[in-house]
PDB file of C-alpha atoms in Angstrom:
ATOM      1  CA  UNK A  11     -20.215  33.767  42.418  1.00  0.00           C
ATOM      2  CA  UNK A  12     -21.175  33.901  38.764  1.00  0.00           C
ATOM      3  CA  UNK A  13     -22.288  30.268  38.860  1.00  0.00           C
ATOM      4  CA  UNK A  14     -24.727  31.008  41.678  1.00  0.00           C
ATOM      5  CA  UNK A  15     -26.178  34.036  39.903  1.00  0.00           C
ATOM      6  CA  UNK A  16     -26.690  32.104  36.639  1.00  0.00           C
ATOM      7  CA  UNK A  17     -28.144  28.998  38.322  1.00  0.00           C
ATOM      8  CA  UNK A  18     -28.045  26.850  35.183  1.00  0.00           C
ATOM      9  CA  UNK A  19     -31.115  24.690  34.656  1.00  0.00           C
ATOM     10  CA  UNK A  20     -29.473  22.568  31.952  1.00  0.00           C
ATOM     11  CA  UNK A  21     -26.544  20.203  32.496  1.00  0.00           C
ATOM     12  CA  UNK A  22     -23.102  21.674  31.863  1.00  0.00           C
ATOM     13  CA  UNK A  23     -20.299  19.510  30.461  1.00  0.00           C
ATOM     14  CA  UNK A  24     -16.713  20.783  30.275  1.00  0.00           C
ATOM     15  CA  UNK A  25     -13.029  20.079  30.789  1.00  0.00           C
ATOM     16  CA  UNK A  26     -10.240  22.319  32.098  1.00  0.00           C
ATOM     17  CA  UNK A  27      -6.777  22.460  30.529  1.00  0.00           C
ATOM     18  CA  UNK A  28      -3.756  24.733  30.543  1.00  0.00           C
ATOM     19  CA  UNK A  29      -1.828  26.845  33.001  1.00  0.00           C
ATOM     20  CA  UNK A  30      -3.329  26.575  36.477  1.00  0.00           C
ATOM     21  CA  UNK A  31      -5.363  23.508  35.529  1.00  0.00           C
ATOM     22  CA  UNK A  32      -4.814  21.687  38.829  1.00  0.00           C
ATOM     23  CA  UNK A  33      -5.756  24.749  40.866  1.00  0.00           C
ATOM     24  CA  UNK A  34      -8.840  25.395  38.725  1.00  0.00           C
ATOM     25  CA  UNK A  35     -10.060  21.812  39.066  1.00  0.00           C
ATOM     26  CA  UNK A  36      -9.473  21.893  42.834  1.00  0.00           C
ATOM     27  CA  UNK A  37     -11.383  25.192  43.111  1.00  0.00           C
ATOM     28  CA  UNK A  38     -14.332  23.842  41.116  1.00  0.00           C
ATOM     29  CA  UNK A  39     -14.481  20.754  43.327  1.00  0.00           C
ATOM     30  CA  UNK A  40     -14.116  22.721  46.556  1.00  0.00           C
ATOM     31  CA  UNK A  41     -16.379  25.700  45.866  1.00  0.00           C
ATOM     32  CA  UNK A  42     -19.021  24.258  43.551  1.00  0.00           C
ATOM     33  CA  UNK A  43     -18.752  20.493  44.075  1.00  0.00           C
ATOM     34  CA  UNK A  44     -18.245  20.125  40.297  1.00  0.00           C
ATOM     35  CA  UNK A  45     -15.706  17.813  38.704  1.00  0.00           C
ATOM     36  CA  UNK A  46     -14.773  18.611  35.104  1.00  0.00           C
ATOM     37  CA  UNK A  47     -14.229  15.787  32.648  1.00  0.00           C
ATOM     38  CA  UNK A  48     -10.598  14.826  31.942  1.00  0.00           C
ATOM     39  CA  UNK A  49     -10.942  15.567  28.206  1.00  0.00           C
ATOM     40  CA  UNK A  50     -13.277  17.608  26.035  1.00  0.00           C
ATOM     41  CA  UNK A  51     -13.950  14.445  24.032  1.00  0.00           C
ATOM     42  CA  UNK A  52     -15.308  12.762  27.163  1.00  0.00           C
ATOM     43  CA  UNK A  53     -17.342  15.857  28.098  1.00  0.00           C
ATOM     44  CA  UNK A  54     -18.919  15.909  24.625  1.00  0.00           C
ATOM     45  CA  UNK A  55     -19.669  12.186  24.752  1.00  0.00           C
ATOM     46  CA  UNK A  56     -21.417  12.614  28.116  1.00  0.00           C
ATOM     47  CA  UNK A  57     -23.407  15.574  26.770  1.00  0.00           C
ATOM     48  CA  UNK A  58     -24.600  13.509  23.802  1.00  0.00           C
ATOM     49  CA  UNK A  59     -25.434  10.599  26.114  1.00  0.00           C
ATOM     50  CA  UNK A  60     -27.456  12.884  28.402  1.00  0.00           C
ATOM     51  CA  UNK A  61     -29.372  14.323  25.448  1.00  0.00           C
ATOM     52  CA  UNK A  62     -30.615  10.927  24.285  1.00  0.00           C
TER      53      UNK A  62
END
């Protein structure tokens, strides 16, 4: 998968919204063991928190 080939060394913060949202979130959890944040606002807040 693209995620495996990139192998990010920095934390990644994101949310998923729109058509197919439930399926996308389930796929991220199942295949990559990643849970997106419910809102972009929360993802940004966590990114700022992690940077401090």
